[in-house]
PDB file of C-alpha atoms in Angstrom:
ATOM      1  CA  UNK C   1       6.214  11.250  12.273  1.00 44.00           C
ATOM      2  CA  UNK C   2       9.213   9.263  13.537  1.00 44.00           C
ATOM      3  CA  UNK C   3       7.227   6.026  14.563  1.00 47.00           C
ATOM      4  CA  UNK C   4       9.258   2.980  14.200  1.00 47.00           C
ATOM      5  CA  UNK C   5       6.736   0.966  13.713  1.00 54.00           C
ATOM      6  CA  UNK C   6       5.973  -1.196  10.494  1.00 59.00           C
ATOM      7  CA  UNK C   7       3.912  -3.359   9.806  1.00 65.00           C
ATOM      8  CA  UNK C   8       4.088  -5.365   6.046  1.00 71.00           C
ATOM      9  CA  UNK C   9       0.897  -5.528   4.350  1.00 82.00           C
ATOM     10  CA  UNK C  10      -0.255  -8.452   1.650  1.00 83.00           C
ATOM     11  CA  UNK C  11      -3.783  -8.007   1.471  1.00 85.00           C
ATOM     12  CA  UNK C  12      -3.476  -4.777  -0.958  1.00 84.00           C
ATOM     13  CA  UNK C  13      -1.168  -7.480  -3.534  1.00 85.00           C
ATOM     14  CA  UNK C  14      -3.815  -9.890  -3.597  1.00 84.00           C
ATOM     15  CA  UNK C  15      -6.561  -7.997  -4.035  1.00 82.00           C
ATOM     16  CA  UNK C  16      -5.139  -6.121  -7.035  1.00 82.00           C
ATOM     17  CA  UNK C  17      -4.136  -9.264  -8.957  1.00 82.00           C
ATOM     18  CA  UNK C  18      -8.123 -10.824  -7.617  1.00 82.00           C
ATOM     19  CA  UNK C  19      -9.174  -7.786  -8.662  1.00 79.00           C
ATOM     20  CA  UNK C  20      -7.225  -7.450 -12.562  1.00 81.00           C
ATOM     21  CA  UNK C  21      -8.076 -10.963 -13.418  1.00 82.00           C
ATOM     22  CA  UNK C  22     -12.076 -10.753 -12.223  1.00 79.00           C
ATOM     23  CA  UNK C  23     -11.650  -7.923 -15.221  1.00 81.00           C
ATOM     24  CA  UNK C  24      -9.949  -9.793 -17.497  1.00 80.00           C
ATOM     25  CA  UNK C  25     -11.975 -12.446 -17.492  1.00 80.00           C
ATOM     26  CA  UNK C  26     -15.826 -10.470 -17.383  1.00 78.00           C
ATOM     27  CA  UNK C  27     -14.159  -8.834 -20.545  1.00 76.00           C
ATOM     28  CA  UNK C  28     -12.935 -11.917 -22.553  1.00 82.00           C
ATOM     29  CA  UNK C  29     -16.452 -13.699 -22.320  1.00 80.00           C
ATOM     30  CA  UNK C  30     -18.543 -11.137 -23.173  1.00 81.00           C
ATOM     31  CA  UNK C  31     -20.482 -11.007 -26.339  1.00 80.00           C
ATOM     32  CA  UNK C  32     -18.634  -8.858 -29.091  1.00 82.00           C
ATOM     33  CA  UNK C  33     -20.126  -5.839 -30.124  1.00 82.00           C
ATOM     34  CA  UNK C  34     -22.090  -6.430 -33.900  1.00 80.00           C
ATOM     35  CA  UNK C  35     -20.656  -3.037 -35.258  1.00 79.00           C
ATOM     36  CA  UNK C  36     -16.863  -3.330 -34.068  1.00 83.00           C
ATOM     37  CA  UNK C  37     -16.632  -6.831 -32.896  1.00 84.00           C
ATOM     38  CA  UNK C  38     -13.650  -7.609 -30.888  1.00 87.00           C
ATOM     39  CA  UNK C  39     -12.036  -3.785 -30.975  1.00 90.00           C
ATOM     40  CA  UNK C  40     -15.109  -3.322 -28.324  1.00 90.00           C
ATOM     41  CA  UNK C  41     -13.236  -5.487 -25.431  1.00 92.00           C
ATOM     42  CA  UNK C  42     -10.706  -2.381 -24.996  1.00 93.00           C
ATOM     43  CA  UNK C  43     -13.605  -0.391 -23.933  1.00 92.00           C
ATOM     44  CA  UNK C  44     -13.862  -2.280 -21.275  1.00 93.00           C
ATOM     45  CA  UNK C  45     -10.031  -1.604 -20.091  1.00 94.00           C
ATOM     46  CA  UNK C  46     -10.440   2.279 -21.243  1.00 95.00           C
ATOM     47  CA  UNK C  47     -13.519   3.866 -19.860  1.00 93.00           C
ATOM     48  CA  UNK C  48     -12.483   2.260 -15.758  1.00 94.00           C
ATOM     49  CA  UNK C  49      -9.002   3.275 -16.562  1.00 96.00           C
ATOM     50  CA  UNK C  50     -10.979   7.174 -17.048  1.00 95.00           C
ATOM     51  CA  UNK C  51     -13.391   7.158 -14.766  1.00 93.00           C
ATOM     52  CA  UNK C  52     -10.739   6.700 -12.104  1.00 94.00           C
ATOM     53  CA  UNK C  53      -8.973   9.166 -13.076  1.00 96.00           C
ATOM     54  CA  UNK C  54     -11.726  11.294 -12.483  1.00 95.00           C
ATOM     55  CA  UNK C  55     -12.041   9.341  -8.956  1.00 96.00           C
ATOM     56  CA  UNK C  56      -8.181   9.775  -8.102  1.00 97.00           C
ATOM     57  CA  UNK C  57      -8.238  14.031  -8.768  1.00 97.00           C
ATOM     58  CA  UNK C  58     -11.595  14.289  -7.607  1.00 97.00           C
ATOM     59  CA  UNK C  59      -9.769  12.377  -3.882  1.00 97.00           C
ATOM     60  CA  UNK C  60      -6.854  13.938  -4.666  1.00 97.00           C
ATOM     61  CA  UNK C  61      -8.976  17.557  -4.390  1.00 97.00           C
ATOM     62  CA  UNK C  62     -10.847  16.533  -1.116  1.00 98.00           C
ATOM     63  CA  UNK C  63      -7.774  15.340   0.494  1.00 97.00           C
ATOM     64  CA  UNK C  64      -5.896  18.424  -0.677  1.00 97.00           C
ATOM     65  CA  UNK C  65      -8.724  20.555   0.684  1.00 97.00           C
ATOM     66  CA  UNK C  66      -9.270  18.437   4.242  1.00 97.00           C
ATOM     67  CA  UNK C  67      -4.971  19.448   4.797  1.00 97.00           C
ATOM     68  CA  UNK C  68      -5.988  22.878   4.315  1.00 97.00           C
ATOM     69  CA  UNK C  69      -8.527  23.095   6.338  1.00 96.00           C
ATOM     70  CA  UNK C  70      -6.916  20.368   9.427  1.00 94.00           C
ATOM     71  CA  UNK C  71      -3.122  20.835   8.841  1.00 93.00           C
ATOM     72  CA  UNK C  72      -2.997  17.362   8.786  1.00 94.00           C
ATOM     73  CA  UNK C  73      -0.294  15.322   6.769  1.00 94.00           C
ATOM     74  CA  UNK C  74      -1.957  12.161   6.450  1.00 96.00           C
ATOM     75  CA  UNK C  75      -3.831  13.661   4.279  1.00 97.00           C
ATOM     76  CA  UNK C  76      -1.663  15.095   2.422  1.00 97.00           C
ATOM     77  CA  UNK C  77      -0.183  12.120   2.263  1.00 97.00           C
ATOM     78  CA  UNK C  78      -3.592  10.636   1.044  1.00 97.00           C
ATOM     79  CA  UNK C  79      -4.057  13.491  -1.839  1.00 97.00           C
ATOM     80  CA  UNK C  80       0.261  12.529  -2.747  1.00 97.00           C
ATOM     81  CA  UNK C  81      -1.066   9.028  -3.214  1.00 97.00           C
ATOM     82  CA  UNK C  82      -4.649   9.702  -5.798  1.00 97.00           C
ATOM     83  CA  UNK C  83      -2.723  12.103  -7.731  1.00 97.00           C
ATOM     84  CA  UNK C  84       0.081   9.247  -8.640  1.00 97.00           C
ATOM     85  CA  UNK C  85      -2.273   7.163  -9.230  1.00 97.00           C
ATOM     86  CA  UNK C  86      -4.361   9.771 -10.827  1.00 97.00           C
ATOM     87  CA  UNK C  87      -1.957  10.557 -13.339  1.00 97.00           C
ATOM     88  CA  UNK C  88      -1.300   6.605 -13.710  1.00 97.00           C
ATOM     89  CA  UNK C  89      -4.810   5.323 -15.418  1.00 97.00           C
ATOM     90  CA  UNK C  90      -4.925   9.263 -17.355  1.00 97.00           C
ATOM     91  CA  UNK C  91      -2.161   7.556 -18.775  1.00 97.00           C
ATOM     92  CA  UNK C  92      -3.647   4.462 -19.523  1.00 97.00           C
ATOM     93  CA  UNK C  93      -6.887   6.269 -20.950  1.00 96.00           C
ATOM     94  CA  UNK C  94      -4.970   8.159 -23.622  1.00 96.00           C
ATOM     95  CA  UNK C  95      -2.818   4.834 -24.105  1.00 97.00           C
ATOM     96  CA  UNK C  96      -6.133   2.825 -24.739  1.00 96.00           C
ATOM     97  CA  UNK C  97      -8.060   5.562 -26.530  1.00 95.00           C
ATOM     98  CA  UNK C  98      -4.835   5.790 -28.923  1.00 96.00           C
ATOM     99  CA  UNK C  99      -5.423   1.848 -29.501  1.00 95.00           C
ATOM    100  CA  UNK C 100      -8.563   1.549 -29.440  1.00 94.00           C
ATOM    101  CA  UNK C 101      -8.777   4.857 -32.117  1.00 94.00           C
ATOM    102  CA  UNK C 102      -6.430   3.435 -35.170  1.00 93.00           C
ATOM    103  CA  UNK C 103      -8.227   0.018 -36.264  1.00 92.00           C
ATOM    104  CA  UNK C 104     -11.556   2.462 -35.256  1.00 90.00           C
ATOM    105  CA  UNK C 105     -10.869   5.890 -36.964  1.00 90.00           C
ATOM    106  CA  UNK C 106      -7.639   5.167 -38.349  1.00 91.00           C
ATOM    107  CA  UNK C 107      -5.618   7.449 -36.722  1.00 93.00           C
ATOM    108  CA  UNK C 108      -3.421   7.491 -33.323  1.00 94.00           C
ATOM    109  CA  UNK C 109      -4.631  10.631 -32.571  1.00 93.00           C
ATOM    110  CA  UNK C 110      -6.744  13.783 -33.249  1.00 91.00           C
ATOM    111  CA  UNK C 111      -7.438  17.237 -32.028  1.00 92.00           C
ATOM    112  CA  UNK C 112      -9.804  16.105 -30.808  1.00 90.00           C
ATOM    113  CA  UNK C 113     -11.582  18.143 -27.348  1.00 91.00           C
ATOM    114  CA  UNK C 114     -11.703  15.371 -25.569  1.00 92.00           C
ATOM    115  CA  UNK C 115      -8.513  13.816 -26.118  1.00 94.00           C
ATOM    116  CA  UNK C 116      -6.767  17.511 -26.157  1.00 93.00           C
ATOM    117  CA  UNK C 117      -8.952  17.916 -22.828  1.00 94.00           C
ATOM    118  CA  UNK C 118      -7.821  15.109 -20.986  1.00 95.00           C
ATOM    119  CA  UNK C 119      -3.515  15.303 -21.975  1.00 96.00           C
ATOM    120  CA  UNK C 120      -3.726  18.138 -21.054  1.00 96.00           C
ATOM    121  CA  UNK C 121      -4.964  17.132 -17.658  1.00 96.00           C
ATOM    122  CA  UNK C 122      -2.028  14.541 -17.798  1.00 97.00           C
ATOM    123  CA  UNK C 123       0.023  17.586 -17.749  1.00 97.00           C
ATOM    124  CA  UNK C 124      -1.715  19.276 -15.266  1.00 96.00           C
ATOM    125  CA  UNK C 125      -0.800  16.420 -12.709  1.00 96.00           C
ATOM    126  CA  UNK C 126       2.568  15.847 -13.863  1.00 96.00           C
ATOM    127  CA  UNK C 127       3.015  19.413 -12.550  1.00 96.00           C
ATOM    128  CA  UNK C 128       1.447  18.428  -9.619  1.00 96.00           C
ATOM    129  CA  UNK C 129       4.175  15.973  -8.738  1.00 96.00           C
ATOM    130  CA  UNK C 130       7.146  17.450 -10.095  1.00 97.00           C
ATOM    131  CA  UNK C 131       6.025  20.655  -7.421  1.00 96.00           C
ATOM    132  CA  UNK C 132       6.075  18.513  -4.686  1.00 94.00           C
ATOM    133  CA  UNK C 133       9.820  17.718  -6.190  1.00 93.00           C
ATOM    134  CA  UNK C 134      10.616  21.673  -5.200  1.00 93.00           C
ATOM    135  CA  UNK C 135      11.367  21.417  -1.611  1.00 90.00           C
ATOM    136  CA  UNK C 136      12.553  19.532   1.275  1.00 87.00           C
ATOM    137  CA  UNK C 137      10.298  21.474   3.358  1.00 90.00           C
ATOM    138  CA  UNK C 138       6.896  19.274   4.600  1.00 92.00           C
ATOM    139  CA  UNK C 139       4.960  22.329   5.733  1.00 93.00           C
ATOM    140  CA  UNK C 140       5.421  24.330   2.806  1.00 94.00           C
ATOM    141  CA  UNK C 141       5.143  20.951  -0.010  1.00 95.00           C
ATOM    142  CA  UNK C 142       1.891  20.010   1.714  1.00 95.00           C
ATOM    143  CA  UNK C 143       0.368  23.569   1.924  1.00 96.00           C
ATOM    144  CA  UNK C 144       1.623  24.441  -2.294  1.00 95.00           C
ATOM    145  CA  UNK C 145       0.473  21.363  -3.560  1.00 96.00           C
ATOM    146  CA  UNK C 146      -2.347  21.744  -1.679  1.00 97.00           C
ATOM    147  CA  UNK C 147      -3.476  24.664  -3.267  1.00 97.00           C
ATOM    148  CA  UNK C 148      -3.132  23.433  -6.840  1.00 96.00           C
ATOM    149  CA  UNK C 149      -5.073  20.317  -5.717  1.00 96.00           C
ATOM    150  CA  UNK C 150      -7.764  21.977  -5.075  1.00 96.00           C
ATOM    151  CA  UNK C 151      -7.814  24.409  -8.325  1.00 96.00           C
ATOM    152  CA  UNK C 152      -6.658  21.696 -10.830  1.00 94.00           C
ATOM    153  CA  UNK C 153      -9.813  19.861 -10.160  1.00 94.00           C
ATOM    154  CA  UNK C 154     -11.249  21.746 -12.347  1.00 93.00           C
ATOM    155  CA  UNK C 155      -9.472  20.141 -15.213  1.00 90.00           C
ATOM    156  CA  UNK C 156     -12.294  16.692 -14.520  1.00 91.00           C
ATOM    157  CA  UNK C 157     -15.582  18.118 -15.484  1.00 91.00           C
ATOM    158  CA  UNK C 158     -14.260  20.249 -18.920  1.00 91.00           C
ATOM    159  CA  UNK C 159     -12.920  16.833 -19.624  1.00 90.00           C
ATOM    160  CA  UNK C 160     -16.287  14.913 -19.224  1.00 88.00           C
ATOM    161  CA  UNK C 161     -18.553  17.304 -20.669  1.00 87.00           C
ATOM    162  CA  UNK C 162     -16.053  18.024 -23.475  1.00 86.00           C
ATOM    163  CA  UNK C 163     -18.184  15.750 -25.598  1.00 85.00           C
ATOM    164  CA  UNK C 164     -21.648  17.593 -25.022  1.00 83.00           C
ATOM    165  CA  UNK C 165     -19.775  21.105 -24.771  1.00 85.00           C
ATOM    166  CA  UNK C 166     -17.921  20.905 -27.947  1.00 82.00           C
ATOM    167  CA  UNK C 167     -18.626  18.937 -31.083  1.00 82.00           C
ATOM    168  CA  UNK C 168     -16.069  16.009 -30.799  1.00 80.00           C
ATOM    169  CA  UNK C 169     -14.965  12.643 -33.026  1.00 81.00           C
ATOM    170  CA  UNK C 170     -14.633  11.390 -29.006  1.00 83.00           C
ATOM    171  CA  UNK C 171     -18.410   9.431 -28.373  1.00 79.00           C
ATOM    172  CA  UNK C 172     -20.737  11.271 -25.539  1.00 78.00           C
ATOM    173  CA  UNK C 173     -20.664   9.508 -22.214  1.00 75.00           C
ATOM    174  CA  UNK C 174     -21.226   5.773 -21.864  1.00 70.00           C
ATOM    175  CA  UNK C 175     -22.385   4.655 -18.397  1.00 70.00           C
ATOM    176  CA  UNK C 176     -23.106   8.022 -17.396  1.00 70.00           C
ATOM    177  CA  UNK C 177     -25.467   9.355 -20.608  1.00 70.00           C
ATOM    178  CA  UNK C 178     -28.635  11.416 -19.261  1.00 68.00           C
ATOM    179  CA  UNK C 179     -30.358   8.816 -21.582  1.00 71.00           C
ATOM    180  CA  UNK C 180     -29.468   6.139 -19.909  1.00 70.00           C
ATOM    181  CA  UNK C 181     -26.912   3.620 -20.486  1.00 70.00           C
ATOM    182  CA  UNK C 182     -27.057   3.723 -24.816  1.00 72.00           C
ATOM    183  CA  UNK C 183     -25.909  -0.262 -24.336  1.00 78.00           C
ATOM    184  CA  UNK C 184     -26.565  -4.091 -24.511  1.00 83.00           C
ATOM    185  CA  UNK C 185     -27.466  -5.163 -20.777  1.00 86.00           C
ATOM    186  CA  UNK C 186     -24.787  -7.956 -20.805  1.00 87.00           C
ATOM    187  CA  UNK C 187     -22.143  -5.030 -22.271  1.00 88.00           C
ATOM    188  CA  UNK C 188     -23.352  -2.558 -19.516  1.00 89.00           C
ATOM    189  CA  UNK C 189     -22.846  -5.696 -16.525  1.00 90.00           C
ATOM    190  CA  UNK C 190     -19.403  -6.152 -17.539  1.00 90.00           C
ATOM    191  CA  UNK C 191     -18.128  -2.552 -18.189  1.00 91.00           C
ATOM    192  CA  UNK C 192     -19.717  -2.090 -14.491  1.00 91.00           C
ATOM    193  CA  UNK C 193     -18.013  -5.256 -13.198  1.00 91.00           C
ATOM    194  CA  UNK C 194     -14.822  -3.867 -14.782  1.00 92.00           C
ATOM    195  CA  UNK C 195     -15.307   0.009 -13.943  1.00 93.00           C
ATOM    196  CA  UNK C 196     -16.076  -1.738  -9.968  1.00 92.00           C
ATOM    197  CA  UNK C 197     -13.202  -4.108  -9.316  1.00 92.00           C
ATOM    198  CA  UNK C 198     -10.842  -1.119 -10.909  1.00 93.00           C
ATOM    199  CA  UNK C 199     -12.228   0.532  -8.195  1.00 94.00           C
ATOM    200  CA  UNK C 200     -10.906  -1.983  -5.628  1.00 93.00           C
ATOM    201  CA  UNK C 201      -7.891  -1.739  -7.840  1.00 93.00           C
ATOM    202  CA  UNK C 202      -7.543   1.785  -6.483  1.00 95.00           C
ATOM    203  CA  UNK C 203      -8.275   0.950  -3.410  1.00 94.00           C
ATOM    204  CA  UNK C 204      -5.802  -1.454  -2.728  1.00 93.00           C
ATOM    205  CA  UNK C 205      -2.697   0.341  -4.686  1.00 94.00           C
ATOM    206  CA  UNK C 206      -4.175   3.798  -2.145  1.00 96.00           C
ATOM    207  CA  UNK C 207      -3.183   2.020   0.999  1.00 94.00           C
ATOM    208  CA  UNK C 208      -0.036   0.908  -1.185  1.00 95.00           C
ATOM    209  CA  UNK C 209       0.996   4.096  -2.390  1.00 96.00           C
ATOM    210  CA  UNK C 210      -0.129   5.764   1.088  1.00 96.00           C
ATOM    211  CA  UNK C 211       2.765   3.664   3.112  1.00 95.00           C
ATOM    212  CA  UNK C 212       4.812   4.660   0.898  1.00 96.00           C
ATOM    213  CA  UNK C 213       4.127   7.705   1.206  1.00 96.00           C
ATOM    214  CA  UNK C 214       4.301   7.855   5.084  1.00 95.00           C
ATOM    215  CA  UNK C 215       8.059   6.002   4.867  1.00 95.00           C
ATOM    216  CA  UNK C 216       9.253   8.674   2.851  1.00 94.00           C
ATOM    217  CA  UNK C 217       8.200  11.002   5.046  1.00 93.00           C
ATOM    218  CA  UNK C 218      10.111   9.276   7.599  1.00 93.00           C
ATOM    219  CA  UNK C 219      13.150   9.309   5.843  1.00 92.00           C
ATOM    220  CA  UNK C 220      13.210  13.100   4.932  1.00 90.00           C
ATOM    221  CA  UNK C 221      12.865  13.612   8.689  1.00 89.00           C
ATOM    222  CA  UNK C 222      15.363  11.238   9.392  1.00 88.00           C
ATOM    223  CA  UNK C 223      17.795  13.527   7.159  1.00 85.00           C
ATOM    224  CA  UNK C 224      16.952  16.580   8.196  1.00 83.00           C
ATOM    225  CA  UNK C 225      17.226  15.744  11.693  1.00 83.00           C
ATOM    226  CA  UNK C 226      20.997  13.538  11.483  1.00 77.00           C
ATOM    227  CA  UNK C 227      23.627  15.294  12.062  1.00 60.00           C
ATOM    228  CA  UNK C 228      26.032  14.279   9.664  1.00 57.00           C
ATOM    229  CA  UNK C 229      28.581  15.751   6.911  1.00 55.00           C
ATOM    230  CA  UNK C 230      27.533  18.856   5.416  1.00 54.00           C
ATOM    231  CA  UNK C 231      27.565  17.423   1.977  1.00 56.00           C
ATOM    232  CA  UNK C 232      27.919  13.213   1.979  1.00 53.00           C
ATOM    233  CA  UNK C 233      30.570  11.005   3.362  1.00 52.00           C
ATOM    234  CA  UNK C 234      33.978  13.342   0.571  1.00 53.00           C
ATOM    235  CA  UNK C 235      33.259  16.591   1.663  1.00 51.00           C
ATOM    236  CA  UNK C 236      32.935  17.896   5.896  1.00 50.00           C
ATOM    237  CA  UNK C 237      32.717  20.563   7.762  1.00 50.00           C
ATOM    238  CA  UNK C 238      35.584  23.397   7.661  1.00 52.00           C
ATOM    239  CA  UNK C 239      36.709  24.002  11.631  1.00 50.00           C
ATOM    240  CA  UNK C 240      36.416  27.521  11.880  1.00 49.00           C
ATOM    241  CA  UNK C 241      38.790  28.049  14.255  1.00 48.00           C
ATOM    242  CA  UNK C 242      39.830  31.583  15.464  1.00 48.00           C
ATOM    243  CA  UNK C 243      42.151  33.542  12.741  1.00 45.00           C
ATOM    244  CA  UNK C 244      41.771  30.558  10.115  1.00 41.00           C
TER     245      UNK C 244
ATOM    246  CA  UNK W   1     -18.580  -4.548 -39.836  1.00 48.00           C
ATOM    247  CA  UNK W   2     -14.957  -6.331 -40.063  1.00 52.00           C
ATOM    248  CA  UNK W   3     -11.797  -4.831 -39.046  1.00 53.00           C
ATOM    249  CA  UNK W   4      -7.987  -5.956 -39.680  1.00 59.00           C
ATOM    250  CA  UNK W   5      -6.577  -8.084 -37.628  1.00 86.00           C
ATOM    251  CA  UNK W   6      -8.778  -6.976 -34.185  1.00 88.00           C
ATOM    252  CA  UNK W   7      -7.686  -9.328 -31.257  1.00 91.00           C
ATOM    253  CA  UNK W   8      -4.406  -7.825 -31.925  1.00 92.00           C
ATOM    254  CA  UNK W   9      -5.437  -4.602 -30.801  1.00 93.00           C
ATOM    255  CA  UNK W  10      -7.186  -6.038 -28.395  1.00 93.00           C
ATOM    256  CA  UNK W  11      -4.607  -8.032 -26.723  1.00 94.00           C
ATOM    257  CA  UNK W  12      -1.915  -5.471 -27.442  1.00 95.00           C
ATOM    258  CA  UNK W  13      -4.877  -3.362 -25.133  1.00 94.00           C
ATOM    259  CA  UNK W  14      -5.178  -5.647 -22.072  1.00 94.00           C
ATOM    260  CA  UNK W  15      -1.088  -6.132 -22.306  1.00 94.00           C
ATOM    261  CA  UNK W  16      -0.922  -2.142 -22.644  1.00 95.00           C
ATOM    262  CA  UNK W  17      -3.015  -2.055 -19.877  1.00 94.00           C
ATOM    263  CA  UNK W  18      -1.480  -5.134 -17.186  1.00 93.00           C
ATOM    264  CA  UNK W  19       1.959  -4.661 -17.622  1.00 95.00           C
ATOM    265  CA  UNK W  20       1.505  -0.654 -16.094  1.00 95.00           C
ATOM    266  CA  UNK W  21      -0.162  -1.609 -13.844  1.00 94.00           C
ATOM    267  CA  UNK W  22       2.386  -4.865 -12.381  1.00 94.00           C
ATOM    268  CA  UNK W  23       5.079  -1.939 -13.423  1.00 96.00           C
ATOM    269  CA  UNK W  24       3.532   0.521 -11.241  1.00 96.00           C
ATOM    270  CA  UNK W  25       2.539  -1.991  -7.834  1.00 94.00           C
ATOM    271  CA  UNK W  26       6.091  -3.658  -8.171  1.00 95.00           C
ATOM    272  CA  UNK W  27       7.840   0.177  -8.593  1.00 96.00           C
ATOM    273  CA  UNK W  28       5.748   0.642  -5.415  1.00 96.00           C
ATOM    274  CA  UNK W  29       7.106  -2.499  -3.539  1.00 95.00           C
ATOM    275  CA  UNK W  30      10.625  -1.094  -4.699  1.00 96.00           C
ATOM    276  CA  UNK W  31      10.725   2.430  -2.610  1.00 96.00           C
ATOM    277  CA  UNK W  32       8.969   1.133   0.815  1.00 95.00           C
ATOM    278  CA  UNK W  33      11.533  -1.667   0.586  1.00 94.00           C
ATOM    279  CA  UNK W  34      14.062   0.583  -0.197  1.00 94.00           C
ATOM    280  CA  UNK W  35      12.756   3.059   2.724  1.00 94.00           C
ATOM    281  CA  UNK W  36      12.143   0.419   5.288  1.00 92.00           C
ATOM    282  CA  UNK W  37      16.301  -0.115   4.693  1.00 92.00           C
ATOM    283  CA  UNK W  38      16.991   3.319   5.110  1.00 89.00           C
ATOM    284  CA  UNK W  39      14.895   3.477   8.021  1.00 87.00           C
ATOM    285  CA  UNK W  40      16.771   0.760  10.049  1.00 83.00           C
ATOM    286  CA  UNK W  41      13.699  -1.652   9.513  1.00 68.00           C
ATOM    287  CA  UNK W  42      12.697  -5.015   7.869  1.00 61.00           C
ATOM    288  CA  UNK W  43      12.683  -4.626   4.404  1.00 55.00           C
TER     289      UNK W  43
END
């Protein structure tokens, strides 16, 4: 925990930039959809963002379960990193869906089952991040958030199967359709490239976010073990002398 | 079917995506730098 060796890893930044550029080039060069026109290109960022939300929250659940089993803080940090990145990609999936919905459905938002459940999932994981800020005790924080991380994953299948279980405006699964992808082969390949590139971005982000979580824990431990003033520089502990 | 200003919506979507990714990656880099300074190491 109090390791003083801090190596700077640069490769995740390079990987993120290359994967981002890769997605952009692939999605801008594929032919547009016959029905949706150029708007179909939004799918190449919307679908990967939604997929990464699933993946990230699945990893949070796995890492949380591993923490409860092993009591190793490295799993707690992995769970945190994945949850935070998952919140980012859930927000992106919702935002990109809204940008697509306005010109195609005519509205930014509708209380459709998929949209509503995705926004609930977003707020549940925001709650996970808020829960971690309720205490500075590393053991208590890790245990509470691990239980939350295991339970909250129930959101993922609810969101994914919402378009099958309920009558929704949102279209059924694109790639994970039980009857196979209902798309042109070139579009499927482009979508798979975008999904793979976003997954690479997620892995690279995980490396840096876990590094940050380790450093933040070291700062917390250093603050708790330092023997400074009681409440900052302006306030010092009162002298407890006999008779005072 | 033709939609008005299709490319504007596409550019908005990609702009939002890459802006969010760059801002988040930058926030991680900034927080790492701050934490290293707090620990007395190189930023």
